[in-house]
Amino acid sequence: METTLFTNNNSSGSGSSSNAVASQNNATQDMFTKLLVAQIKNQDPLSPTDPSQFVNQLTQQAQTEAMQNLSALTSANASVLQTMQVLALGAQVGSEVMVNSTTVQLDSSKVNGSISLAANSSSTTVTLKGADDKEYKIELGAKAAGSVAFTIDPVALGLPAGTYTMDVTTSSAEKPTVDIAGKLNSVRLSATGSMILSVANLGEINPGAITGFNGKTS
């Protein structure tokens, strides 16, 4: 039902935008016509204006209308694309997604994550820091280049519930980013029209932060 509301809102917005552009085109055309007629009426009969100037002005008017129409078409296409994105992501609600993030929200449940190493690392550590600035380290040891999975176990690490920042250190001084797994709970549009996703363990995120879809879990 939410997706239908999004679609209707976008359609309404697109229609309003098209009507506004059409109204603006008509106003611009009327103004141009009045100015052209005034020029013709007020020209010096003994030294009339070169007709080619009027042709140039008509050409400029046609170009202006074409640009306005192109702008309206682009706006309509963007609205349709946004609707398709909402529909596609809405179908993924309930699926587990991987999200690139520097923070993670923890309770007592385990959270899976991964990092991608460009080079071998003889010593790899994921460090979590809470609001009290206390650090908790997950030692991953020696890891080969490629994707490295890890698990955050709040109970084993003695982590109080809360939001933690994450940082990775490697022996190669590489600073890989962290992807966290979480269930996609909802998809909605903000007041400005941008999409906002709610993901377990992460809160509200931008769709661009998603790095993978793991499918729906039982």
PDB file of C-alpha atoms in Angstrom:
ATOM      1  CA  MET A   1       0.000   0.000   0.000  1.00  0.00           C
ATOM      2  CA  GLU A   2       2.878   2.351   0.737  1.00  0.00           C
ATOM      3  CA  THR A   3       4.243   1.816  -2.772  1.00  0.00           C
ATOM      4  CA  THR A   4       0.885   2.801  -4.270  1.00  0.00           C
ATOM      5  CA  LEU A   5       0.909   5.995  -2.256  1.00  0.00           C
ATOM      6  CA  PHE A   6       4.414   6.780  -3.466  1.00  0.00           C
ATOM      7  CA  THR A   7       3.377   6.168  -7.060  1.00  0.00           C
ATOM      8  CA  ASN A   8       0.302   8.354  -6.787  1.00  0.00           C
ATOM      9  CA  ASN A   9       2.247  11.152  -5.133  1.00  0.00           C
ATOM     10  CA  ASN A  10       4.906  11.049  -7.822  1.00  0.00           C
ATOM     11  CA  SER A  11       2.315  10.999 -10.602  1.00  0.00           C
ATOM     12  CA  SER A  12       0.554  13.985  -9.091  1.00  0.00           C
ATOM     13  CA  GLY A  13       3.840  15.829  -8.724  1.00  0.00           C
ATOM     14  CA  SER A  14       4.783  15.052 -12.322  1.00  0.00           C
ATOM     15  CA  GLY A  15       1.412  16.306 -13.587  1.00  0.00           C
ATOM     16  CA  SER A  16       1.694  19.527 -11.614  1.00  0.00           C
ATOM     17  CA  SER A  17       5.208  20.063 -12.926  1.00  0.00           C
ATOM     18  CA  SER A  18       4.081  19.511 -16.539  1.00  0.00           C
ATOM     19  CA  ASN A  19       1.158  21.939 -16.125  1.00  0.00           C
ATOM     20  CA  ALA A  20       3.447  24.557 -14.611  1.00  0.00           C
ATOM     21  CA  VAL A  21       5.927  24.250 -17.494  1.00  0.00           C
ATOM     22  CA  ALA A  22       3.106  24.424 -20.087  1.00  0.00           C
ATOM     23  CA  SER A  23       1.756  27.563 -18.419  1.00  0.00           C
ATOM     24  CA  GLN A  24       5.226  29.097 -18.387  1.00  0.00           C
ATOM     25  CA  ASN A  25       5.702  28.249 -22.094  1.00  0.00           C
ATOM     26  CA  ASN A  26       2.410  29.926 -22.990  1.00  0.00           C
ATOM     27  CA  ALA A  27       3.281  33.044 -20.989  1.00  0.00           C
ATOM     28  CA  THR A  28       6.726  33.251 -22.616  1.00  0.00           C
ATOM     29  CA  GLN A  29       5.243  32.818 -26.100  1.00  0.00           C
ATOM     30  CA  ASP A  30       2.598  35.520 -25.503  1.00  0.00           C
ATOM     31  CA  MET A  31       5.206  37.945 -24.199  1.00  0.00           C
ATOM     32  CA  PHE A  32       7.496  37.282 -27.162  1.00  0.00           C
ATOM     33  CA  THR A  33       4.638  37.736 -29.649  1.00  0.00           C
ATOM     34  CA  LYS A  34       3.647  41.061 -28.079  1.00  0.00           C
ATOM     35  CA  LEU A  35       7.237  42.314 -28.182  1.00  0.00           C
ATOM     36  CA  LEU A  36       7.640  41.248 -31.824  1.00  0.00           C
ATOM     37  CA  VAL A  37       4.398  42.961 -32.858  1.00  0.00           C
ATOM     38  CA  ALA A  38       5.451  46.118 -30.981  1.00  0.00           C
ATOM     39  CA  GLN A  39       8.801  46.113 -32.817  1.00  0.00           C
ATOM     40  CA  ILE A  40       7.100  45.792 -36.181  1.00  0.00           C
ATOM     41  CA  LYS A  41       4.587  48.557 -35.419  1.00  0.00           C
ATOM     42  CA  ASN A  42       7.156  50.989 -34.085  1.00  0.00           C
ATOM     43  CA  GLN A  43       9.891  50.527 -36.680  1.00  0.00           C
ATOM     44  CA  ASP A  44      10.929  53.524 -38.773  1.00  0.00           C
ATOM     45  CA  PRO A  45       9.068  53.307 -42.158  1.00  0.00           C
ATOM     46  CA  LEU A  46      11.990  55.093 -43.838  1.00  0.00           C
ATOM     47  CA  SER A  47      14.494  52.637 -42.344  1.00  0.00           C
ATOM     48  CA  PRO A  48      12.670  49.363 -41.687  1.00  0.00           C
ATOM     49  CA  THR A  49      14.263  46.623 -39.620  1.00  0.00           C
ATOM     50  CA  ASP A  50      16.103  43.922 -41.525  1.00  0.00           C
ATOM     51  CA  PRO A  51      13.647  40.981 -41.832  1.00  0.00           C
ATOM     52  CA  SER A  52      16.471  38.568 -40.958  1.00  0.00           C
ATOM     53  CA  GLN A  53      16.455  39.998 -37.423  1.00  0.00           C
ATOM     54  CA  PHE A  54      12.830  38.948 -36.979  1.00  0.00           C
ATOM     55  CA  VAL A  55      13.717  35.483 -38.294  1.00  0.00           C
ATOM     56  CA  ASN A  56      16.548  35.254 -35.763  1.00  0.00           C
ATOM     57  CA  GLN A  57      14.189  36.233 -32.961  1.00  0.00           C
ATOM     58  CA  LEU A  58      11.658  33.598 -34.042  1.00  0.00           C
ATOM     59  CA  THR A  59      14.463  31.020 -34.086  1.00  0.00           C
ATOM     60  CA  GLN A  60      15.511  32.000 -30.564  1.00  0.00           C
ATOM     61  CA  GLN A  61      11.879  31.671 -29.417  1.00  0.00           C
ATOM     62  CA  ALA A  62      11.672  28.158 -30.879  1.00  0.00           C
ATOM     63  CA  GLN A  63      14.940  27.191 -29.182  1.00  0.00           C
ATOM     64  CA  THR A  64      13.704  28.518 -25.826  1.00  0.00           C
ATOM     65  CA  GLU A  65      10.479  26.503 -26.089  1.00  0.00           C
ATOM     66  CA  ALA A  66      12.443  23.383 -27.043  1.00  0.00           C
ATOM     67  CA  MET A  67      14.687  23.759 -23.976  1.00  0.00           C
ATOM     68  CA  GLN A  68      11.679  24.240 -21.682  1.00  0.00           C
ATOM     69  CA  ASN A  69       9.992  21.157 -23.129  1.00  0.00           C
ATOM     70  CA  LEU A  70      13.197  19.148 -22.693  1.00  0.00           C
ATOM     71  CA  SER A  71      13.392  20.281 -19.068  1.00  0.00           C
ATOM     72  CA  ALA A  72       9.796  19.152 -18.453  1.00  0.00           C
ATOM     73  CA  LEU A  73      10.507  15.765 -20.087  1.00  0.00           C
ATOM     74  CA  THR A  74      13.646  15.284 -17.986  1.00  0.00           C
ATOM     75  CA  SER A  75      11.721  16.086 -14.804  1.00  0.00           C
ATOM     76  CA  ALA A  76       8.979  13.603 -15.727  1.00  0.00           C
ATOM     77  CA  ASN A  77      11.547  10.880 -16.486  1.00  0.00           C
ATOM     78  CA  ALA A  78      13.254  11.471 -13.127  1.00  0.00           C
ATOM     79  CA  SER A  79       9.901  11.073 -11.366  1.00  0.00           C
ATOM     80  CA  VAL A  80       9.218   7.780 -13.176  1.00  0.00           C
ATOM     81  CA  LEU A  81      12.719   6.510 -12.349  1.00  0.00           C
ATOM     82  CA  GLN A  82      12.236   7.352  -8.677  1.00  0.00           C
ATOM     83  CA  THR A  83       8.936   5.463  -8.631  1.00  0.00           C
ATOM     84  CA  MET A  84      10.631   2.413 -10.175  1.00  0.00           C
ATOM     85  CA  GLN A  85      13.384   2.566  -7.555  1.00  0.00           C
ATOM     86  CA  VAL A  86      10.817   2.695  -4.730  1.00  0.00           C
ATOM     87  CA  LEU A  87       8.997  -0.303  -6.207  1.00  0.00           C
ATOM     88  CA  ALA A  88      12.227  -2.287  -6.619  1.00  0.00           C
ATOM     89  CA  LEU A  89      13.473  -1.582  -3.107  1.00  0.00           C
ATOM     90  CA  GLY A  90      10.016  -2.052  -1.626  1.00  0.00           C
ATOM     91  CA  ALA A  91      10.027  -5.597  -2.994  1.00  0.00           C
ATOM     92  CA  GLN A  92      13.217  -6.244  -1.016  1.00  0.00           C
ATOM     93  CA  VAL A  93      11.695  -5.366   2.375  1.00  0.00           C
ATOM     94  CA  GLY A  94      12.390  -8.302   4.685  1.00  0.00           C
ATOM     95  CA  SER A  95      15.640  -9.168   2.896  1.00  0.00           C
ATOM     96  CA  GLU A  96      19.081  -9.001   4.440  1.00  0.00           C
ATOM     97  CA  VAL A  97      21.266  -6.317   2.890  1.00  0.00           C
ATOM     98  CA  MET A  98      24.899  -5.351   3.231  1.00  0.00           C
ATOM     99  CA  VAL A  99      25.453  -1.686   4.007  1.00  0.00           C
ATOM    100  CA  ASN A 100      28.678   0.287   3.929  1.00  0.00           C
ATOM    101  CA  SER A 101      28.827   2.093   7.264  1.00  0.00           C
ATOM    102  CA  THR A 102      31.147   3.566   9.865  1.00  0.00           C
ATOM    103  CA  THR A 103      28.670   2.912  12.700  1.00  0.00           C
ATOM    104  CA  VAL A 104      26.603   0.006  13.986  1.00  0.00           C
ATOM    105  CA  GLN A 105      23.704  -0.198  16.459  1.00  0.00           C
ATOM    106  CA  LEU A 106      24.027  -3.089  18.909  1.00  0.00           C
ATOM    107  CA  ASP A 107      21.851  -4.815  21.475  1.00  0.00           C
ATOM    108  CA  SER A 108      22.562  -8.359  22.642  1.00  0.00           C
ATOM    109  CA  SER A 109      22.261  -9.977  19.190  1.00  0.00           C
ATOM    110  CA  LYS A 110      25.203 -10.957  17.023  1.00  0.00           C
ATOM    111  CA  VAL A 111      25.838  -8.836  13.934  1.00  0.00           C
ATOM    112  CA  ASN A 112      27.674 -10.003  10.829  1.00  0.00           C
ATOM    113  CA  GLY A 113      30.016  -7.802   8.842  1.00  0.00           C
ATOM    114  CA  SER A 114      32.768  -7.940   6.253  1.00  0.00           C
ATOM    115  CA  ILE A 115      35.749  -5.984   5.014  1.00  0.00           C
ATOM    116  CA  SER A 116      37.529  -6.140   1.666  1.00  0.00           C
ATOM    117  CA  LEU A 117      41.321  -6.271   1.714  1.00  0.00           C
ATOM    118  CA  ALA A 118      43.322  -5.179  -1.311  1.00  0.00           C
ATOM    119  CA  ALA A 119      46.473  -6.822   0.060  1.00  0.00           C
ATOM    120  CA  ASN A 120      47.433  -9.579   2.504  1.00  0.00           C
ATOM    121  CA  SER A 121      47.483  -8.538   6.154  1.00  0.00           C
ATOM    122  CA  SER A 122      49.408 -10.360   8.857  1.00  0.00           C
ATOM    123  CA  SER A 123      47.433  -8.579  11.568  1.00  0.00           C
ATOM    124  CA  THR A 124      43.849  -7.361  11.097  1.00  0.00           C
ATOM    125  CA  THR A 125      41.761  -5.714  13.801  1.00  0.00           C
ATOM    126  CA  VAL A 126      38.258  -4.252  13.893  1.00  0.00           C
ATOM    127  CA  THR A 127      37.917  -1.661  16.663  1.00  0.00           C
ATOM    128  CA  LEU A 128      34.562  -0.530  18.036  1.00  0.00           C
ATOM    129  CA  LYS A 129      34.200   2.621  20.110  1.00  0.00           C
ATOM    130  CA  GLY A 130      31.111   3.531  22.107  1.00  0.00           C
ATOM    131  CA  ALA A 131      29.756   6.821  23.405  1.00  0.00           C
ATOM    132  CA  ASP A 132      32.098   6.556  26.412  1.00  0.00           C
ATOM    133  CA  ASP A 133      35.114   6.372  24.044  1.00  0.00           C
ATOM    134  CA  LYS A 134      35.983   2.929  25.379  1.00  0.00           C
ATOM    135  CA  GLU A 135      37.477   0.698  22.683  1.00  0.00           C
ATOM    136  CA  TYR A 136      36.585  -2.932  22.015  1.00  0.00           C
ATOM    137  CA  LYS A 137      38.775  -4.896  19.635  1.00  0.00           C
ATOM    138  CA  ILE A 138      37.960  -7.873  17.414  1.00  0.00           C
ATOM    139  CA  GLU A 139      41.229  -9.550  16.436  1.00  0.00           C
ATOM    140  CA  LEU A 140      40.908 -11.237  13.043  1.00  0.00           C
ATOM    141  CA  GLY A 141      44.584 -12.218  12.747  1.00  0.00           C
ATOM    142  CA  ALA A 142      46.322 -12.863   9.416  1.00  0.00           C
ATOM    143  CA  LYS A 143      44.042 -12.521   6.395  1.00  0.00           C
ATOM    144  CA  ALA A 144      44.597 -12.904   2.673  1.00  0.00           C
ATOM    145  CA  ALA A 145      43.504 -10.268   0.195  1.00  0.00           C
ATOM    146  CA  GLY A 146      39.800 -10.414  -0.601  1.00  0.00           C
ATOM    147  CA  SER A 147      36.568 -10.404   1.354  1.00  0.00           C
ATOM    148  CA  VAL A 148      36.938 -11.074   5.091  1.00  0.00           C
ATOM    149  CA  ALA A 149      33.830 -11.909   7.117  1.00  0.00           C
ATOM    150  CA  PHE A 150      33.582 -11.295  10.859  1.00  0.00           C
ATOM    151  CA  THR A 151      30.965 -11.325  13.599  1.00  0.00           C
ATOM    152  CA  ILE A 152      30.303  -8.812  16.369  1.00  0.00           C
ATOM    153  CA  ASP A 153      29.149 -10.686  19.483  1.00  0.00           C
ATOM    154  CA  PRO A 154      28.075  -8.035  22.026  1.00  0.00           C
ATOM    155  CA  VAL A 155      27.714 -10.582  24.844  1.00  0.00           C
ATOM    156  CA  ALA A 156      31.186 -12.108  24.355  1.00  0.00           C
ATOM    157  CA  LEU A 157      32.780  -8.671  24.021  1.00  0.00           C
ATOM    158  CA  GLY A 158      30.862  -7.190  26.949  1.00  0.00           C
ATOM    159  CA  LEU A 159      29.361  -4.447  24.822  1.00  0.00           C
ATOM    160  CA  PRO A 160      26.522  -2.395  26.344  1.00  0.00           C
ATOM    161  CA  ALA A 161      23.615  -1.681  24.005  1.00  0.00           C
ATOM    162  CA  GLY A 162      24.188   1.448  21.924  1.00  0.00           C
ATOM    163  CA  THR A 163      25.741   2.880  18.783  1.00  0.00           C
ATOM    164  CA  TYR A 164      29.404   2.208  18.029  1.00  0.00           C
ATOM    165  CA  THR A 165      31.849   3.592  15.492  1.00  0.00           C
ATOM    166  CA  MET A 166      34.018   1.090  13.611  1.00  0.00           C
ATOM    167  CA  ASP A 167      37.605   1.283  12.425  1.00  0.00           C
ATOM    168  CA  VAL A 168      39.845  -1.322  10.782  1.00  0.00           C
ATOM    169  CA  THR A 169      43.618  -1.517  11.112  1.00  0.00           C
ATOM    170  CA  THR A 170      45.863  -3.788   9.022  1.00  0.00           C
ATOM    171  CA  SER A 171      49.589  -4.554   8.894  1.00  0.00           C
ATOM    172  CA  SER A 172      49.730  -3.008   5.405  1.00  0.00           C
ATOM    173  CA  ALA A 173      48.352   0.300   6.720  1.00  0.00           C
ATOM    174  CA  GLU A 174      45.374  -0.175   4.425  1.00  0.00           C
ATOM    175  CA  LYS A 175      42.106   1.311   5.760  1.00  0.00           C
ATOM    176  CA  PRO A 176      39.295  -0.854   4.387  1.00  0.00           C
ATOM    177  CA  THR A 177      35.681   0.150   4.869  1.00  0.00           C
ATOM    178  CA  VAL A 178      33.179  -2.006   6.746  1.00  0.00           C
ATOM    179  CA  ASP A 179      29.963  -3.554   5.426  1.00  0.00           C
ATOM    180  CA  ILE A 180      27.339  -4.529   8.002  1.00  0.00           C
ATOM    181  CA  ALA A 181      24.486  -7.000   7.453  1.00  0.00           C
ATOM    182  CA  GLY A 182      20.982  -5.998   8.474  1.00  0.00           C
ATOM    183  CA  LYS A 183      17.353  -6.669   7.618  1.00  0.00           C
ATOM    184  CA  LEU A 184      15.689  -4.096   5.368  1.00  0.00           C
ATOM    185  CA  ASN A 185      12.649  -3.065   7.417  1.00  0.00           C
ATOM    186  CA  SER A 186      11.060  -0.313   5.348  1.00  0.00           C
ATOM    187  CA  VAL A 187      11.384   2.071   2.405  1.00  0.00           C
ATOM    188  CA  ARG A 188       9.872   5.554   2.446  1.00  0.00           C
ATOM    189  CA  LEU A 189      10.111   8.936   0.774  1.00  0.00           C
ATOM    190  CA  SER A 190      11.176  11.979   2.745  1.00  0.00           C
ATOM    191  CA  ALA A 191       9.440  15.364   2.507  1.00  0.00           C
ATOM    192  CA  THR A 192      12.031  16.386  -0.095  1.00  0.00           C
ATOM    193  CA  GLY A 193      11.369  13.309  -2.237  1.00  0.00           C
ATOM    194  CA  SER A 194      14.544  11.383  -1.406  1.00  0.00           C
ATOM    195  CA  MET A 195      14.362   7.708  -0.454  1.00  0.00           C
ATOM    196  CA  ILE A 196      15.132   6.649   3.106  1.00  0.00           C
ATOM    197  CA  LEU A 197      15.675   3.019   4.069  1.00  0.00           C
ATOM    198  CA  SER A 198      15.371   1.640   7.585  1.00  0.00           C
ATOM    199  CA  VAL A 199      17.805  -1.229   8.197  1.00  0.00           C
ATOM    200  CA  ALA A 200      18.234  -3.271  11.371  1.00  0.00           C
ATOM    201  CA  ASN A 201      21.575  -2.644  13.153  1.00  0.00           C
ATOM    202  CA  LEU A 202      22.028   0.586  11.181  1.00  0.00           C
ATOM    203  CA  GLY A 203      18.939   2.786  11.435  1.00  0.00           C
ATOM    204  CA  GLU A 204      17.972   5.040   8.520  1.00  0.00           C
ATOM    205  CA  ILE A 205      20.333   5.001   5.540  1.00  0.00           C
ATOM    206  CA  ASN A 206      20.676   6.309   1.999  1.00  0.00           C
ATOM    207  CA  PRO A 207      20.063   3.692  -0.760  1.00  0.00           C
ATOM    208  CA  GLY A 208      23.536   4.414  -2.128  1.00  0.00           C
ATOM    209  CA  ALA A 209      25.083   2.846   0.995  1.00  0.00           C
ATOM    210  CA  ILE A 210      23.785  -0.632   0.084  1.00  0.00           C
ATOM    211  CA  THR A 211      26.563  -2.848  -1.279  1.00  0.00           C
ATOM    212  CA  GLY A 212      24.683  -6.145  -1.635  1.00  0.00           C
ATOM    213  CA  PHE A 213      21.468  -8.118  -1.200  1.00  0.00           C
ATOM    214  CA  ASN A 214      21.677 -11.455   0.617  1.00  0.00           C
ATOM    215  CA  GLY A 215      18.065 -12.469   0.131  1.00  0.00           C
ATOM    216  CA  LYS A 216      15.266 -13.107   2.599  1.00  0.00           C
ATOM    217  CA  THR A 217      16.088 -15.105   5.688  1.00  0.00           C
ATOM    218  CA  SER A 218      13.754 -17.594   7.358  1.00  0.00           C
TER     219      SER A 218
END
